[in-house]
PDB file of C-alpha atoms in Angstrom:
ATOM      1  CA  ASP A 181     -11.280 -71.041  17.553  1.00  0.00           C
ATOM      2  CA  ALA A 182      -9.040 -74.044  17.027  1.00  0.00           C
ATOM      3  CA  LYS A 183      -9.482 -76.744  19.649  1.00  0.00           C
ATOM      4  CA  THR A 184      -6.928 -78.150  22.068  1.00  0.00           C
ATOM      5  CA  THR A 185      -6.928 -81.574  23.704  1.00  0.00           C
ATOM      6  CA  GLN A 186      -5.346 -82.230  27.082  1.00  0.00           C
ATOM      7  CA  PRO A 187      -5.421 -85.177  29.471  1.00  0.00           C
ATOM      8  CA  ASN A 188      -7.950 -84.709  32.253  1.00  0.00           C
ATOM      9  CA  SER A 189      -5.426 -85.355  34.985  1.00  0.00           C
ATOM     10  CA  MET A 190      -1.779 -86.077  35.666  1.00  0.00           C
ATOM     11  CA  GLU A 191       0.219 -86.902  38.728  1.00  0.00           C
ATOM     12  CA  SER A 192       3.793 -86.100  39.673  1.00  0.00           C
ATOM     13  CA  ASN A 193       6.130 -86.308  42.618  1.00  0.00           C
ATOM     14  CA  GLU A 194       7.621 -83.284  44.267  1.00  0.00           C
ATOM     15  CA  GLU A 195      10.960 -82.112  42.827  1.00  0.00           C
ATOM     16  CA  GLU A 196      10.536 -84.230  39.687  1.00  0.00           C
ATOM     17  CA  PRO A 197      10.005 -82.790  36.200  1.00  0.00           C
ATOM     18  CA  VAL A 198       6.486 -82.695  34.792  1.00  0.00           C
ATOM     19  CA  HIS A 199       5.585 -82.766  31.113  1.00  0.00           C
ATOM     20  CA  LEU A 200       2.049 -81.614  30.363  1.00  0.00           C
ATOM     21  CA  PRO A 201       0.992 -82.403  26.781  1.00  0.00           C
ATOM     22  CA  CYS A 202      -1.404 -80.531  24.542  1.00  0.00           C
ATOM     23  CA  ASN A 203      -2.633 -81.496  21.086  1.00  0.00           C
ATOM     24  CA  HIS A 204      -3.809 -78.817  18.669  1.00  0.00           C
ATOM     25  CA  SER A 205      -3.921 -80.445  15.246  1.00  0.00           C
ATOM     26  CA  THR A 206      -6.083 -77.685  13.700  1.00  0.00           C
ATOM     27  CA  ILE A 207      -3.808 -74.839  14.732  1.00  0.00           C
ATOM     28  CA  SER A 208      -3.461 -72.074  12.159  1.00  0.00           C
ATOM     29  CA  GLY A 209      -0.299 -70.273  11.237  1.00  0.00           C
ATOM     30  CA  THR A 210      -1.144 -67.194  13.283  1.00  0.00           C
ATOM     31  CA  ASP A 211      -2.264 -68.961  16.461  1.00  0.00           C
ATOM     32  CA  TYR A 212      -0.124 -68.464  19.522  1.00  0.00           C
ATOM     33  CA  ILE A 213       0.013 -71.256  22.106  1.00  0.00           C
ATOM     34  CA  HIS A 214      -0.722 -69.963  25.592  1.00  0.00           C
ATOM     35  CA  TRP A 215      -0.622 -71.746  28.915  1.00  0.00           C
ATOM     36  CA  TYR A 216      -2.436 -70.580  32.017  1.00  0.00           C
ATOM     37  CA  ARG A 217      -2.908 -72.324  35.317  1.00  0.00           C
ATOM     38  CA  GLN A 218      -5.519 -72.003  38.017  1.00  0.00           C
ATOM     39  CA  LEU A 219      -4.656 -72.778  41.601  1.00  0.00           C
ATOM     40  CA  PRO A 220      -7.473 -73.764  43.937  1.00  0.00           C
ATOM     41  CA  SER A 221      -9.758 -70.837  44.778  1.00  0.00           C
ATOM     42  CA  GLN A 222      -7.791 -68.400  42.621  1.00  0.00           C
ATOM     43  CA  GLY A 223      -8.100 -66.775  39.235  1.00  0.00           C
ATOM     44  CA  PRO A 224      -6.164 -68.104  36.245  1.00  0.00           C
ATOM     45  CA  GLU A 225      -2.490 -67.179  36.110  1.00  0.00           C
ATOM     46  CA  TYR A 226      -0.396 -66.743  32.976  1.00  0.00           C
ATOM     47  CA  VAL A 227       2.416 -69.274  32.639  1.00  0.00           C
ATOM     48  CA  ILE A 228       3.990 -68.970  29.206  1.00  0.00           C
ATOM     49  CA  HIS A 229       3.253 -68.588  25.510  1.00  0.00           C
ATOM     50  CA  GLY A 230       4.961 -69.192  22.182  1.00  0.00           C
ATOM     51  CA  LEU A 231       4.488 -69.293  18.432  1.00  0.00           C
ATOM     52  CA  THR A 232       7.058 -71.599  16.859  1.00  0.00           C
ATOM     53  CA  SER A 233      10.250 -71.716  18.878  1.00  0.00           C
ATOM     54  CA  ASN A 234      10.663 -73.261  22.295  1.00  0.00           C
ATOM     55  CA  VAL A 235      10.328 -70.738  25.107  1.00  0.00           C
ATOM     56  CA  ASN A 236      11.670 -70.539  28.637  1.00  0.00           C
ATOM     57  CA  ASN A 237      10.772 -68.315  31.539  1.00  0.00           C
ATOM     58  CA  ARG A 238      11.118 -68.383  35.301  1.00  0.00           C
ATOM     59  CA  MET A 239       8.042 -70.565  35.711  1.00  0.00           C
ATOM     60  CA  ALA A 240       8.314 -73.150  32.953  1.00  0.00           C
ATOM     61  CA  SER A 241       9.446 -74.145  29.474  1.00  0.00           C
ATOM     62  CA  LEU A 242       7.288 -74.591  26.419  1.00  0.00           C
ATOM     63  CA  ALA A 243       8.331 -77.104  23.796  1.00  0.00           C
ATOM     64  CA  ILE A 244       6.517 -76.764  20.467  1.00  0.00           C
ATOM     65  CA  ALA A 245       6.539 -79.548  17.901  1.00  0.00           C
ATOM     66  CA  GLU A 246       8.020 -78.710  14.529  1.00  0.00           C
ATOM     67  CA  ASP A 247       4.626 -79.077  12.815  1.00  0.00           C
ATOM     68  CA  ARG A 248       3.012 -77.089  15.665  1.00  0.00           C
ATOM     69  CA  LYS A 249       0.272 -79.699  16.072  1.00  0.00           C
ATOM     70  CA  SER A 250       1.286 -80.338  19.649  1.00  0.00           C
ATOM     71  CA  SER A 251       3.161 -78.723  22.498  1.00  0.00           C
ATOM     72  CA  THR A 252       4.404 -79.622  25.968  1.00  0.00           C
ATOM     73  CA  LEU A 253       4.563 -77.493  29.068  1.00  0.00           C
ATOM     74  CA  ILE A 254       7.541 -78.489  31.190  1.00  0.00           C
ATOM     75  CA  LEU A 255       7.799 -77.784  34.891  1.00  0.00           C
ATOM     76  CA  HIS A 256      11.414 -78.586  35.674  1.00  0.00           C
ATOM     77  CA  ARG A 257      10.983 -79.355  39.363  1.00  0.00           C
ATOM     78  CA  ALA A 258       7.428 -79.686  40.562  1.00  0.00           C
ATOM     79  CA  THR A 259       6.541 -78.269  43.943  1.00  0.00           C
ATOM     80  CA  LEU A 260       3.368 -78.701  45.961  1.00  0.00           C
ATOM     81  CA  ARG A 261       2.441 -75.163  44.940  1.00  0.00           C
ATOM     82  CA  ASP A 262       2.321 -76.276  41.293  1.00  0.00           C
ATOM     83  CA  ALA A 263      -0.781 -78.380  41.949  1.00  0.00           C
ATOM     84  CA  ALA A 264      -3.356 -76.691  39.749  1.00  0.00           C
ATOM     85  CA  VAL A 265      -5.435 -76.988  36.606  1.00  0.00           C
ATOM     86  CA  TYR A 266      -3.296 -76.209  33.560  1.00  0.00           C
ATOM     87  CA  TYR A 267      -4.956 -74.822  30.454  1.00  0.00           C
ATOM     88  CA  CYS A 268      -3.506 -74.914  26.949  1.00  0.00           C
ATOM     89  CA  ILE A 269      -5.118 -72.216  24.804  1.00  0.00           C
ATOM     90  CA  LEU A 270      -4.726 -71.157  21.201  1.00  0.00           C
ATOM     91  CA  ARG A 271      -5.043 -67.466  20.634  1.00  0.00           C
ATOM     92  CA  ALA A 272      -5.157 -65.833  17.228  1.00  0.00           C
ATOM     93  CA  PHE A 273      -3.032 -62.784  16.639  1.00  0.00           C
ATOM     94  CA  GLU A 274      -6.005 -60.489  16.437  1.00  0.00           C
ATOM     95  CA  THR A 275      -6.477 -56.810  16.813  1.00  0.00           C
ATOM     96  CA  SER A 276      -9.435 -56.947  19.155  1.00  0.00           C
ATOM     97  CA  GLY A 277     -11.269 -59.242  21.530  1.00  0.00           C
ATOM     98  CA  SER A 278      -8.324 -61.098  23.011  1.00  0.00           C
ATOM     99  CA  ARG A 279     -10.719 -63.814  24.002  1.00  0.00           C
ATOM    100  CA  LEU A 280      -9.118 -66.687  25.874  1.00  0.00           C
ATOM    101  CA  THR A 281     -11.155 -69.828  25.250  1.00  0.00           C
ATOM    102  CA  PHE A 282     -10.500 -72.125  28.166  1.00  0.00           C
ATOM    103  CA  GLY A 283     -11.196 -75.861  27.892  1.00  0.00           C
ATOM    104  CA  GLU A 284     -11.293 -78.216  30.853  1.00  0.00           C
ATOM    105  CA  GLY A 285      -7.524 -78.334  31.251  1.00  0.00           C
ATOM    106  CA  THR A 286      -5.324 -80.873  33.045  1.00  0.00           C
ATOM    107  CA  GLN A 287      -5.594 -81.269  36.790  1.00  0.00           C
ATOM    108  CA  LEU A 288      -2.037 -81.720  38.056  1.00  0.00           C
ATOM    109  CA  THR A 289      -1.566 -83.450  41.400  1.00  0.00           C
ATOM    110  CA  VAL A 290       1.860 -83.188  43.038  1.00  0.00           C
ATOM    111  CA  ASN A 291       2.672 -85.809  45.638  1.00  0.00           C
ATOM    112  CA  PRO A 292       5.049 -85.005  48.509  1.00  0.00           C
TER     113      PRO A 292
ATOM    114  CA  GLU B  78       1.790 -54.430  43.815  1.00  0.00           C
ATOM    115  CA  ALA B  79       0.318 -54.906  40.341  1.00  0.00           C
ATOM    116  CA  GLN B  80      -3.090 -56.455  40.700  1.00  0.00           C
ATOM    117  CA  VAL B  81      -6.697 -56.792  39.650  1.00  0.00           C
ATOM    118  CA  THR B  82      -9.177 -56.475  42.485  1.00  0.00           C
ATOM    119  CA  GLN B  83     -12.823 -57.501  42.584  1.00  0.00           C
ATOM    120  CA  ASN B  84     -15.554 -56.748  45.067  1.00  0.00           C
ATOM    121  CA  PRO B  85     -17.386 -58.379  46.594  1.00  0.00           C
ATOM    122  CA  ARG B  86     -15.654 -61.740  46.704  1.00  0.00           C
ATOM    123  CA  TYR B  87     -18.837 -63.520  47.718  1.00  0.00           C
ATOM    124  CA  LEU B  88     -22.432 -62.476  47.173  1.00  0.00           C
ATOM    125  CA  ILE B  89     -25.758 -64.166  47.779  1.00  0.00           C
ATOM    126  CA  THR B  90     -28.768 -62.354  46.389  1.00  0.00           C
ATOM    127  CA  VAL B  91     -32.305 -62.948  45.205  1.00  0.00           C
ATOM    128  CA  THR B  92     -33.799 -63.012  41.751  1.00  0.00           C
ATOM    129  CA  GLY B  93     -34.413 -59.567  40.300  1.00  0.00           C
ATOM    130  CA  LYS B  94     -32.361 -57.518  42.748  1.00  0.00           C
ATOM    131  CA  LYS B  95     -29.914 -55.380  40.781  1.00  0.00           C
ATOM    132  CA  LEU B  96     -26.269 -55.798  41.674  1.00  0.00           C
ATOM    133  CA  THR B  97     -22.856 -54.548  40.605  1.00  0.00           C
ATOM    134  CA  VAL B  98     -19.549 -56.364  40.848  1.00  0.00           C
ATOM    135  CA  THR B  99     -16.634 -53.970  40.739  1.00  0.00           C
ATOM    136  CA  CYS B 100     -13.291 -54.581  39.056  1.00  0.00           C
ATOM    137  CA  SER B 101     -10.251 -52.363  39.292  1.00  0.00           C
ATOM    138  CA  GLN B 102      -6.686 -52.678  37.990  1.00  0.00           C
ATOM    139  CA  ASN B 103      -3.619 -50.604  38.837  1.00  0.00           C
ATOM    140  CA  MET B 104      -1.465 -51.495  35.829  1.00  0.00           C
ATOM    141  CA  ASN B 105      -2.759 -48.834  33.424  1.00  0.00           C
ATOM    142  CA  HIS B 106      -4.033 -51.568  31.095  1.00  0.00           C
ATOM    143  CA  GLU B 107      -6.213 -50.601  28.174  1.00  0.00           C
ATOM    144  CA  TYR B 108      -7.927 -53.983  27.889  1.00  0.00           C
ATOM    145  CA  MET B 109     -10.313 -55.388  30.482  1.00  0.00           C
ATOM    146  CA  SER B 110     -12.670 -58.334  30.349  1.00  0.00           C
ATOM    147  CA  TRP B 111     -15.216 -60.297  32.356  1.00  0.00           C
ATOM    148  CA  TYR B 112     -15.475 -64.106  32.367  1.00  0.00           C
ATOM    149  CA  ARG B 113     -17.740 -66.542  34.119  1.00  0.00           C
ATOM    150  CA  GLN B 114     -16.632 -70.032  35.117  1.00  0.00           C
ATOM    151  CA  ASP B 115     -19.072 -72.917  35.398  1.00  0.00           C
ATOM    152  CA  PRO B 116     -18.370 -76.626  35.956  1.00  0.00           C
ATOM    153  CA  GLY B 117     -18.030 -78.465  32.671  1.00  0.00           C
ATOM    154  CA  LEU B 118     -18.124 -75.246  30.630  1.00  0.00           C
ATOM    155  CA  GLY B 119     -14.772 -73.695  31.455  1.00  0.00           C
ATOM    156  CA  LEU B 120     -14.321 -69.932  31.433  1.00  0.00           C
ATOM    157  CA  ARG B 121     -16.491 -67.990  29.005  1.00  0.00           C
ATOM    158  CA  GLN B 122     -16.091 -64.346  28.137  1.00  0.00           C
ATOM    159  CA  ILE B 123     -19.043 -62.078  28.956  1.00  0.00           C
ATOM    160  CA  TYR B 124     -17.902 -58.607  27.864  1.00  0.00           C
ATOM    161  CA  TYR B 125     -14.640 -56.894  27.102  1.00  0.00           C
ATOM    162  CA  SER B 126     -13.344 -53.372  26.718  1.00  0.00           C
ATOM    163  CA  MET B 127     -10.450 -52.264  24.551  1.00  0.00           C
ATOM    164  CA  ASN B 128     -10.286 -48.825  26.176  1.00  0.00           C
ATOM    165  CA  VAL B 129     -12.316 -46.140  27.939  1.00  0.00           C
ATOM    166  CA  GLU B 130     -15.852 -45.853  26.530  1.00  0.00           C
ATOM    167  CA  VAL B 131     -15.233 -48.863  24.227  1.00  0.00           C
ATOM    168  CA  THR B 132     -17.005 -52.096  25.167  1.00  0.00           C
ATOM    169  CA  ASP B 133     -18.110 -55.152  23.221  1.00  0.00           C
ATOM    170  CA  LYS B 134     -19.943 -58.416  23.747  1.00  0.00           C
ATOM    171  CA  GLY B 135     -18.152 -61.655  24.392  1.00  0.00           C
ATOM    172  CA  ASP B 136     -19.606 -65.140  24.104  1.00  0.00           C
ATOM    173  CA  VAL B 137     -22.304 -64.930  26.791  1.00  0.00           C
ATOM    174  CA  PRO B 138     -23.419 -61.290  27.238  1.00  0.00           C
ATOM    175  CA  GLU B 139     -27.144 -61.858  27.831  1.00  0.00           C
ATOM    176  CA  GLY B 140     -28.317 -60.540  31.188  1.00  0.00           C
ATOM    177  CA  TYR B 141     -25.200 -58.452  31.824  1.00  0.00           C
ATOM    178  CA  LYS B 142     -24.131 -54.850  31.314  1.00  0.00           C
ATOM    179  CA  VAL B 143     -20.760 -53.181  31.647  1.00  0.00           C
ATOM    180  CA  SER B 144     -19.354 -49.683  31.555  1.00  0.00           C
ATOM    181  CA  ARG B 145     -15.872 -48.250  31.149  1.00  0.00           C
ATOM    182  CA  LYS B 146     -15.859 -44.643  32.246  1.00  0.00           C
ATOM    183  CA  GLU B 147     -12.347 -44.770  33.657  1.00  0.00           C
ATOM    184  CA  LYS B 148      -9.359 -46.772  32.509  1.00  0.00           C
ATOM    185  CA  ARG B 149      -8.862 -48.559  35.813  1.00  0.00           C
ATOM    186  CA  ASN B 150     -12.468 -49.654  36.474  1.00  0.00           C
ATOM    187  CA  PHE B 151     -14.754 -52.066  34.650  1.00  0.00           C
ATOM    188  CA  PRO B 152     -17.888 -52.883  36.672  1.00  0.00           C
ATOM    189  CA  LEU B 153     -20.195 -55.763  35.777  1.00  0.00           C
ATOM    190  CA  ILE B 154     -23.873 -54.991  36.251  1.00  0.00           C
ATOM    191  CA  LEU B 155     -26.685 -57.501  36.580  1.00  0.00           C
ATOM    192  CA  GLU B 156     -29.901 -55.483  36.219  1.00  0.00           C
ATOM    193  CA  SER B 157     -32.207 -58.375  37.078  1.00  0.00           C
ATOM    194  CA  PRO B 158     -30.221 -61.408  38.228  1.00  0.00           C
ATOM    195  CA  SER B 159     -31.604 -64.874  37.667  1.00  0.00           C
ATOM    196  CA  PRO B 160     -30.551 -68.241  39.138  1.00  0.00           C
ATOM    197  CA  ASN B 161     -28.777 -69.226  35.912  1.00  0.00           C
ATOM    198  CA  GLN B 162     -26.323 -66.412  36.597  1.00  0.00           C
ATOM    199  CA  THR B 163     -25.090 -68.218  39.679  1.00  0.00           C
ATOM    200  CA  SER B 164     -21.435 -68.638  38.844  1.00  0.00           C
ATOM    201  CA  LEU B 165     -17.831 -67.713  39.600  1.00  0.00           C
ATOM    202  CA  TYR B 166     -16.894 -64.450  37.898  1.00  0.00           C
ATOM    203  CA  PHE B 167     -13.422 -63.268  36.974  1.00  0.00           C
ATOM    204  CA  CYS B 168     -12.242 -59.909  35.784  1.00  0.00           C
ATOM    205  CA  ALA B 169      -9.045 -59.701  33.738  1.00  0.00           C
ATOM    206  CA  SER B 170      -6.871 -57.001  32.229  1.00  0.00           C
ATOM    207  CA  SER B 171      -3.965 -56.817  29.820  1.00  0.00           C
ATOM    208  CA  PHE B 172      -1.808 -54.326  27.997  1.00  0.00           C
ATOM    209  CA  GLN B 173      -3.355 -53.500  24.631  1.00  0.00           C
ATOM    210  CA  GLY B 174      -5.455 -56.660  24.547  1.00  0.00           C
ATOM    211  CA  ARG B 175      -2.828 -59.035  23.255  1.00  0.00           C
ATOM    212  CA  GLY B 176      -0.468 -59.765  26.053  1.00  0.00           C
ATOM    213  CA  GLU B 177      -0.609 -61.758  29.196  1.00  0.00           C
ATOM    214  CA  GLN B 178      -3.964 -61.419  30.924  1.00  0.00           C
ATOM    215  CA  PHE B 179      -3.997 -60.736  34.648  1.00  0.00           C
ATOM    216  CA  PHE B 180      -6.981 -62.148  36.482  1.00  0.00           C
ATOM    217  CA  GLY B 181      -8.683 -61.007  39.633  1.00  0.00           C
ATOM    218  CA  PRO B 182      -9.373 -63.358  42.562  1.00  0.00           C
ATOM    219  CA  GLY B 183     -12.953 -64.046  41.507  1.00  0.00           C
ATOM    220  CA  THR B 184     -16.441 -63.272  42.773  1.00  0.00           C
ATOM    221  CA  ARG B 185     -18.689 -66.160  43.701  1.00  0.00           C
ATOM    222  CA  LEU B 186     -22.273 -65.143  43.041  1.00  0.00           C
ATOM    223  CA  THR B 187     -25.331 -67.094  44.125  1.00  0.00           C
ATOM    224  CA  VAL B 188     -28.762 -65.993  42.907  1.00  0.00           C
ATOM    225  CA  LEU B 189     -31.646 -67.589  44.795  1.00  0.00           C
TER     226      LEU B 189
END
């Protein structure tokens, strides 16, 4: 599986935008970029995913670089509930397995 | 409410005493999977199932068994638990193995 690199931790203030970066320089053409987050004492939660174009949903936006070697998860207005570990994961378009290989992720702290 | 449930949520046991952790989903998902989460190692896949009666090994299957007799249930069986299986376990499910994965709340297992 191609590897992703994320900062260990980031800090934000409540109601401000947050940009969480992810580098994936060895991404292949069929790898989707997935983001999950894990709130304290809970299981991982799907946030968003994309292939080439930028994506938006009710939780966040995903901006993908033109060369696809990096991406950024954007939380438009951070809330205290967004404090979590955010994982950037590459997932091949495969017919079986659907393994999600989680790294260490980015611990996001949101200050009131 | 669409959800993945796991039982028990917490379990302390002794080496060699067989145990089963249950997992159930109410979303009619074909794909189900078990992960374990350990500090510094992230989440690692133990076993997965693409459909009823179809199971396969993930990255760390040693010491575990699974079965998929019904679509909604995917129990994880530890025939002879050992202390190195002390971990936080998550069950997940998704539609056809490619989409968003829904995770259960986790089972914290301690083997003495």
